[in-house]
Amino acid sequence: MQYDAWLRQRSFHHSQFPAERLARERTASVSVCVPAREEAKTIGMIVRHLVRLRERGVIDQVVVLDASSADGTGQIAADAGAEVHTQSELLPFYGPINGKGDAMWRGLTVLTGDVVCFLDADSEDFGPHFACGMLGPLLLDDGIDYVKGFYRRPFKHAEGTAPEGGGRVTELTARPLLNLFYPELIAFAQPLAGEIAARRGLFERLPWCTGYAVEITQLIDAWTEVGLWGMAQVDLDVRQNRHQPLRDLGPMAYAVLRGVAERLVREGRLSVEQRDAFLAPGPGGLEARMVELVERPPIASLTAGAASA
């Protein structure tokens, strides 16, 4: 099978892409974007690392998309040197922001780089290697159009921290789904990673699911668009972030499942009625939590529509 060859040639370690090399060899402009909601604890440190990369000539634009955070996230990011945009002010005619995927999609309208990198705002051990690692394959190899990050995820619990165990939705939902329906993508170590980079043209051609379905649906759609050999992954070592309560993992997993199911329906491989309500037993009987599957059109279609109007 081709997976071993792909892993050898399209799986990298961030140390292969030091900042000095990227600043010296890159020919494309770069935007790094951090969607954030109530991330006052980590956003300042993340932005300061990115601004230093900008000063060193590695990247050109540092953007934080703030979800009107009440804890001062936006102001902290601005004070640290980021260009800050309020999510709800981008493409407002599409209504309220529907999760991180929606914010990322709208963020494309203010990102100017030929290459765009999205990074999560809650990484507690963030370093410049997050950005450099994600950007390296795109800036140094014209044959790569899409990059995912991967890492080890320690799991914090009452007795301490285990070296592995984070990423429960990945292991129990996303990976089994890919094994069954999209085995071409099983070599991706972290299919739900929020660390994503791609050429602007590819991001603009893809539809964007909102909410928790964004990462896995985009992985499938990017593979459909550019093929496995147009994609790569980069080892970022360790990423520590907040763990979601167990009760919240069911709706997250259901969003991932719905995103994959929708693609299978379009491909004619599945016939199923999609339901927004995720039902689970509660103290008073069945409780319903809404998990909408909303998909935004490719940004390129909006631009084309405006041009023809």
CSV table of C-alpha atoms in Angstrom, one decimal:
chain,number,residue,atom,x,y,z
A,1,MET,CA,0.0,0.0,0.0
A,2,GLN,CA,1.1,3.6,-0.6
A,3,TYR,CA,0.8,4.6,3.1
A,4,ASP,CA,4.4,3.7,4.0
A,5,ALA,CA,5.8,5.7,1.0
A,6,TRP,CA,3.6,8.7,1.9
A,7,LEU,CA,4.7,8.6,5.5
A,8,ARG,CA,8.3,8.6,4.5
A,9,GLN,CA,7.9,11.5,2.0
A,10,ARG,CA,5.0,13.5,3.4
A,11,SER,CA,5.4,13.2,7.1
A,12,PHE,CA,7.8,15.7,8.7
A,13,HIS,CA,9.2,16.9,12.0
A,14,HIS,CA,9.0,20.6,12.8
A,15,SER,CA,12.8,20.7,13.4
A,16,GLN,CA,13.3,20.4,9.6
A,17,PHE,CA,11.9,23.9,9.2
A,18,PRO,CA,13.9,26.3,11.4
A,19,ALA,CA,12.8,30.0,11.2
A,20,GLU,CA,16.0,31.1,9.6
A,21,ARG,CA,15.6,28.7,6.7
A,22,LEU,CA,12.0,29.7,6.1
A,23,ALA,CA,12.9,33.4,6.2
A,24,ARG,CA,15.7,32.9,3.7
A,25,GLU,CA,14.1,30.5,1.3
A,26,ARG,CA,10.4,31.4,1.1
A,27,THR,CA,8.9,33.1,-1.9
A,28,ALA,CA,5.3,33.2,-0.8
A,29,SER,CA,3.6,35.6,1.5
A,30,VAL,CA,2.2,34.1,4.8
A,31,SER,CA,-0.7,34.8,7.1
A,32,VAL,CA,-1.1,33.1,10.4
A,33,CYS,CA,-4.6,33.2,12.0
A,34,VAL,CA,-5.7,32.3,15.5
A,35,PRO,CA,-9.4,32.1,16.2
A,36,ALA,CA,-10.0,32.7,19.9
A,37,ARG,CA,-12.8,32.7,22.4
A,38,GLU,CA,-12.1,33.6,26.1
A,39,GLU,CA,-8.4,32.7,25.8
A,40,ALA,CA,-6.9,35.4,28.0
A,41,LYS,CA,-4.6,32.9,29.7
A,42,THR,CA,-2.7,31.8,26.5
A,43,ILE,CA,-3.4,34.3,23.7
A,44,GLY,CA,-0.7,36.9,24.7
A,45,MET,CA,2.1,34.3,24.7
A,46,ILE,CA,1.0,32.9,21.4
A,47,VAL,CA,0.8,36.3,19.7
A,48,ARG,CA,4.2,37.3,21.1
A,49,HIS,CA,5.8,34.2,19.5
A,50,LEU,CA,4.1,34.9,16.2
A,51,VAL,CA,5.0,38.6,16.2
A,52,ARG,CA,8.7,37.7,16.7
A,53,LEU,CA,8.4,35.4,13.7
A,54,ARG,CA,7.0,38.3,11.7
A,55,GLU,CA,9.9,40.5,12.8
A,56,ARG,CA,12.3,37.8,11.7
A,57,GLY,CA,10.8,37.7,8.2
A,58,VAL,CA,9.2,34.3,8.5
A,59,ILE,CA,5.6,35.5,8.2
A,60,ASP,CA,3.8,38.6,7.1
A,61,GLN,CA,0.5,38.8,8.9
A,62,VAL,CA,-0.6,37.8,12.4
A,63,VAL,CA,-4.4,37.8,12.9
A,64,VAL,CA,-6.5,37.0,15.9
A,65,LEU,CA,-10.2,36.4,15.3
A,66,ASP,CA,-11.9,37.3,18.6
A,67,ALA,CA,-15.3,36.0,19.4
A,68,SER,CA,-16.2,39.1,21.4
A,69,SER,CA,-14.5,37.5,24.4
A,70,ALA,CA,-15.5,38.9,27.8
A,71,ASP,CA,-12.1,38.2,29.4
A,72,GLY,CA,-10.1,40.7,27.3
A,73,THR,CA,-8.7,38.2,24.8
A,74,GLY,CA,-9.0,40.7,21.9
A,75,GLN,CA,-7.3,43.6,23.7
A,76,ILE,CA,-4.5,41.3,25.0
A,77,ALA,CA,-3.8,40.1,21.4
A,78,ALA,CA,-3.8,43.7,20.1
A,79,ASP,CA,-1.4,44.8,22.8
A,80,ALA,CA,0.9,42.0,21.9
A,81,GLY,CA,1.0,43.1,18.3
A,82,ALA,CA,-1.7,41.1,16.5
A,83,GLU,CA,-4.2,42.4,13.9
A,84,VAL,CA,-7.5,41.7,15.7
A,85,HIS,CA,-10.9,41.3,14.1
A,86,THR,CA,-14.2,40.6,15.8
A,87,GLN,CA,-15.7,37.5,14.3
A,88,SER,CA,-19.2,38.7,14.1
A,89,GLU,CA,-18.2,41.7,12.0
A,90,LEU,CA,-16.9,39.5,9.2
A,91,LEU,CA,-19.5,38.6,6.5
A,92,PRO,CA,-22.3,39.7,9.0
A,93,PHE,CA,-25.1,38.9,6.5
A,94,TYR,CA,-24.5,35.2,7.1
A,95,GLY,CA,-25.9,35.7,10.6
A,96,PRO,CA,-24.4,34.8,14.0
A,97,ILE,CA,-21.1,32.9,14.2
A,98,ASN,CA,-21.6,29.2,14.3
A,99,GLY,CA,-18.4,27.9,16.0
A,100,LYS,CA,-14.7,27.9,15.1
A,101,GLY,CA,-15.2,26.6,11.5
A,102,ASP,CA,-17.4,29.5,10.7
A,103,ALA,CA,-14.9,32.0,12.2
A,104,MET,CA,-12.1,30.5,10.1
A,105,TRP,CA,-14.1,30.7,6.9
A,106,ARG,CA,-15.0,34.3,7.5
A,107,GLY,CA,-11.4,35.0,8.4
A,108,LEU,CA,-10.3,34.3,4.9
A,109,THR,CA,-11.7,37.6,3.9
A,110,VAL,CA,-9.1,39.5,6.0
A,111,LEU,CA,-6.1,37.2,5.5
A,112,THR,CA,-3.8,38.4,2.7
A,113,GLY,CA,-1.1,35.7,2.4
A,114,ASP,CA,-0.5,33.3,-0.4
A,115,VAL,CA,-0.2,30.7,2.3
A,116,VAL,CA,-2.6,30.6,5.3
A,117,CYS,CA,-2.0,28.9,8.6
A,118,PHE,CA,-4.6,28.4,11.3
A,119,LEU,CA,-3.5,27.7,14.9
A,120,ASP,CA,-5.5,27.0,18.0
A,121,ALA,CA,-5.6,29.6,20.8
A,122,ASP,CA,-5.6,27.3,23.8
A,123,SER,CA,-2.1,25.7,23.4
A,124,GLU,CA,-0.5,25.9,26.8
A,125,ASP,CA,3.0,25.0,25.6
A,126,PHE,CA,3.0,27.0,22.3
A,127,GLY,CA,6.3,27.8,20.6
A,128,PRO,CA,7.4,29.3,17.3
A,129,HIS,CA,7.8,25.7,16.0
A,130,PHE,CA,4.0,25.4,15.7
A,131,ALA,CA,3.9,28.0,13.0
A,132,CYS,CA,7.3,27.1,11.3
A,133,GLY,CA,6.5,23.4,11.3
A,134,MET,CA,3.1,24.0,9.7
A,135,LEU,CA,4.4,26.4,7.1
A,136,GLY,CA,7.6,24.6,6.1
A,137,PRO,CA,6.3,22.0,3.7
A,138,LEU,CA,4.2,24.6,1.8
A,139,LEU,CA,6.9,27.2,1.6
A,140,LEU,CA,9.6,24.7,0.5
A,141,ASP,CA,7.8,22.2,-1.7
A,142,ASP,CA,5.5,23.4,-4.6
A,143,GLY,CA,3.9,19.9,-4.7
A,144,ILE,CA,2.3,20.3,-1.3
A,145,ASP,CA,-1.0,22.2,-0.9
A,146,TYR,CA,-2.3,21.2,2.5
A,147,VAL,CA,-0.7,20.5,5.8
A,148,LYS,CA,-2.0,19.0,9.1
A,149,GLY,CA,-0.2,19.1,12.4
A,150,PHE,CA,0.0,16.2,14.8
A,151,TYR,CA,1.4,15.7,18.3
A,152,ARG,CA,1.1,13.8,21.5
A,153,ARG,CA,-1.7,14.9,23.8
A,154,PRO,CA,-1.1,14.4,27.5
A,155,PHE,CA,-4.2,13.8,29.6
A,156,LYS,CA,-4.6,15.7,32.9
A,157,HIS,CA,-6.5,14.0,35.7
A,158,ALA,CA,-6.9,14.3,39.4
A,159,GLU,CA,-3.7,12.2,40.1
A,160,GLY,CA,-1.5,14.1,37.7
A,161,THR,CA,-0.8,14.0,33.9
A,162,ALA,CA,-0.5,10.9,31.8
A,163,PRO,CA,1.8,11.2,28.7
A,164,GLU,CA,-1.0,10.0,26.4
A,165,GLY,CA,-4.8,9.9,26.5
A,166,GLY,CA,-6.0,13.3,25.1
A,167,GLY,CA,-7.9,13.3,21.8
A,168,ARG,CA,-10.7,11.0,22.9
A,169,VAL,CA,-13.0,12.0,20.0
A,170,THR,CA,-10.2,11.4,17.6
A,171,GLU,CA,-9.5,7.9,18.7
A,172,LEU,CA,-13.1,6.8,19.3
A,173,THR,CA,-14.9,8.5,16.5
A,174,ALA,CA,-12.8,10.2,13.8
A,175,ARG,CA,-10.2,7.4,13.3
A,176,PRO,CA,-12.7,4.6,13.1
A,177,LEU,CA,-14.8,6.5,10.6
A,178,LEU,CA,-11.7,7.1,8.4
A,179,ASN,CA,-10.7,3.5,8.6
A,180,LEU,CA,-14.1,2.4,7.5
A,181,PHE,CA,-15.0,5.0,4.9
A,182,TYR,CA,-11.9,6.9,3.9
A,183,PRO,CA,-8.9,4.5,4.4
A,184,GLU,CA,-6.8,6.7,2.1
A,185,LEU,CA,-6.6,9.1,5.1
A,186,ILE,CA,-5.7,6.7,7.9
A,187,ALA,CA,-2.1,7.7,7.9
A,188,PHE,CA,-3.0,11.2,9.3
A,189,ALA,CA,-2.1,11.0,13.0
A,190,GLN,CA,-4.4,13.8,14.2
A,191,PRO,CA,-7.3,14.2,11.7
A,192,LEU,CA,-9.1,16.6,14.1
A,193,ALA,CA,-6.0,18.8,14.8
A,194,GLY,CA,-6.8,22.5,14.7
A,195,GLU,CA,-3.3,23.3,13.3
A,196,ILE,CA,-4.0,23.5,9.6
A,197,ALA,CA,-2.2,25.3,6.7
A,198,ALA,CA,-2.8,25.5,3.0
A,199,ARG,CA,-2.4,27.5,-0.1
A,200,ARG,CA,-4.9,30.3,-0.2
A,201,GLY,CA,-6.3,29.0,-3.5
A,202,LEU,CA,-7.2,25.7,-2.0
A,203,PHE,CA,-8.8,27.1,1.1
A,204,GLU,CA,-10.9,29.4,-1.1
A,205,ARG,CA,-12.1,26.5,-3.3
A,206,LEU,CA,-13.3,24.4,-0.3
A,207,PRO,CA,-16.7,24.5,1.5
A,208,TRP,CA,-16.3,25.0,5.2
A,209,CYS,CA,-18.4,23.2,7.8
A,210,THR,CA,-19.0,25.2,11.0
A,211,GLY,CA,-18.6,23.9,14.5
A,212,TYR,CA,-16.7,20.7,15.3
A,213,ALA,CA,-17.2,19.1,11.9
A,214,VAL,CA,-14.7,21.5,10.3
A,215,GLU,CA,-11.5,19.6,10.6
A,216,ILE,CA,-12.6,16.2,9.4
A,217,THR,CA,-14.7,17.4,6.6
A,218,GLN,CA,-11.9,19.7,5.4
A,219,LEU,CA,-9.5,16.8,5.5
A,220,ILE,CA,-11.8,14.8,3.3
A,221,ASP,CA,-12.5,17.7,0.9
A,222,ALA,CA,-8.8,18.6,0.6
A,223,TRP,CA,-8.0,15.0,-0.3
A,224,THR,CA,-10.7,15.0,-2.9
A,225,GLU,CA,-9.4,18.2,-4.3
A,226,VAL,CA,-5.6,17.7,-4.4
A,227,GLY,CA,-5.1,13.9,-3.6
A,228,LEU,CA,-3.1,12.3,-0.9
A,229,TRP,CA,0.3,13.3,-2.4
A,230,GLY,CA,-0.7,17.0,-2.3
A,231,MET,CA,-1.1,16.7,1.5
A,232,ALA,CA,1.4,16.4,4.3
A,233,GLN,CA,1.6,16.3,8.1
A,234,VAL,CA,4.1,17.7,10.6
A,235,ASP,CA,5.0,16.4,14.0
A,236,LEU,CA,4.8,19.3,16.5
A,237,ASP,CA,5.9,17.1,19.5
A,238,VAL,CA,3.5,17.8,22.3
A,239,ARG,CA,0.4,19.9,22.6
A,240,GLN,CA,-1.4,20.5,26.0
A,241,ASN,CA,-4.8,22.1,25.9
A,242,ARG,CA,-8.0,22.0,28.0
A,243,HIS,CA,-9.9,18.7,28.1
A,244,GLN,CA,-13.7,18.9,27.5
A,245,PRO,CA,-16.0,17.4,30.1
A,246,LEU,CA,-17.1,13.9,29.2
A,247,ARG,CA,-20.7,15.0,28.8
A,248,ASP,CA,-19.6,17.4,26.0
A,249,LEU,CA,-17.8,14.8,24.0
A,250,GLY,CA,-20.9,13.1,22.7
A,251,PRO,CA,-22.2,16.2,20.8
A,252,MET,CA,-18.6,16.8,19.5
A,253,ALA,CA,-18.4,13.2,18.2
A,254,TYR,CA,-21.9,13.5,16.7
A,255,ALA,CA,-20.8,16.6,14.8
A,256,VAL,CA,-17.8,14.7,13.4
A,257,LEU,CA,-20.1,11.8,12.5
A,258,ARG,CA,-22.6,14.0,10.8
A,259,GLY,CA,-19.9,15.7,8.7
A,260,VAL,CA,-18.6,12.4,7.4
A,261,ALA,CA,-22.1,11.1,6.8
A,262,GLU,CA,-23.0,14.1,4.7
A,263,ARG,CA,-20.0,13.5,2.4
A,264,LEU,CA,-21.0,9.8,2.1
A,265,VAL,CA,-24.6,10.8,1.2
A,266,ARG,CA,-23.2,13.1,-1.6
A,267,GLU,CA,-21.1,10.3,-2.9
A,268,GLY,CA,-24.0,8.0,-3.0
A,269,ARG,CA,-22.6,5.6,-0.5
A,270,LEU,CA,-25.1,6.3,2.3
A,271,SER,CA,-28.7,7.1,2.7
A,272,VAL,CA,-29.6,8.5,6.1
A,273,GLU,CA,-31.8,11.2,7.6
A,274,GLN,CA,-29.7,13.8,9.3
A,275,ARG,CA,-31.0,15.0,12.7
A,276,ASP,CA,-29.8,18.1,14.5
A,277,ALA,CA,-30.8,16.8,18.0
A,278,PHE,CA,-28.3,14.7,19.9
A,279,LEU,CA,-30.2,12.7,22.4
A,280,ALA,CA,-28.8,11.3,25.6
A,281,PRO,CA,-30.3,10.2,29.0
A,282,GLY,CA,-30.3,12.8,31.7
A,283,PRO,CA,-31.7,13.1,35.2
A,284,GLY,CA,-35.1,14.1,33.9
A,285,GLY,CA,-35.3,11.7,30.9
A,286,LEU,CA,-33.9,12.2,27.4
A,287,GLU,CA,-32.1,15.5,26.9
A,288,ALA,CA,-31.7,17.0,23.4
A,289,ARG,CA,-28.6,19.0,22.5
A,290,MET,CA,-28.6,20.7,19.1
A,291,VAL,CA,-25.8,19.9,16.8
A,292,GLU,CA,-26.4,21.7,13.5
A,293,LEU,CA,-24.5,20.8,10.4
A,294,VAL,CA,-24.1,24.1,8.7
A,295,GLU,CA,-21.8,24.4,5.6
A,296,ARG,CA,-20.5,27.7,4.2
A,297,PRO,CA,-19.8,27.9,0.4
A,298,PRO,CA,-16.3,28.3,-1.0
A,299,ILE,CA,-15.1,31.8,-0.5
A,300,ALA,CA,-14.1,31.8,-4.2
A,301,SER,CA,-17.8,31.5,-5.1
A,302,LEU,CA,-18.6,34.7,-3.2
A,303,THR,CA,-15.9,36.6,-5.0
A,304,ALA,CA,-17.1,35.3,-8.3
A,305,GLY,CA,-20.7,36.2,-7.5
A,306,ALA,CA,-19.7,39.7,-6.5
A,307,ALA,CA,-17.7,40.1,-9.7
A,308,SER,CA,-20.6,39.1,-11.9
A,309,ALA,CA,-23.2,41.2,-10.0
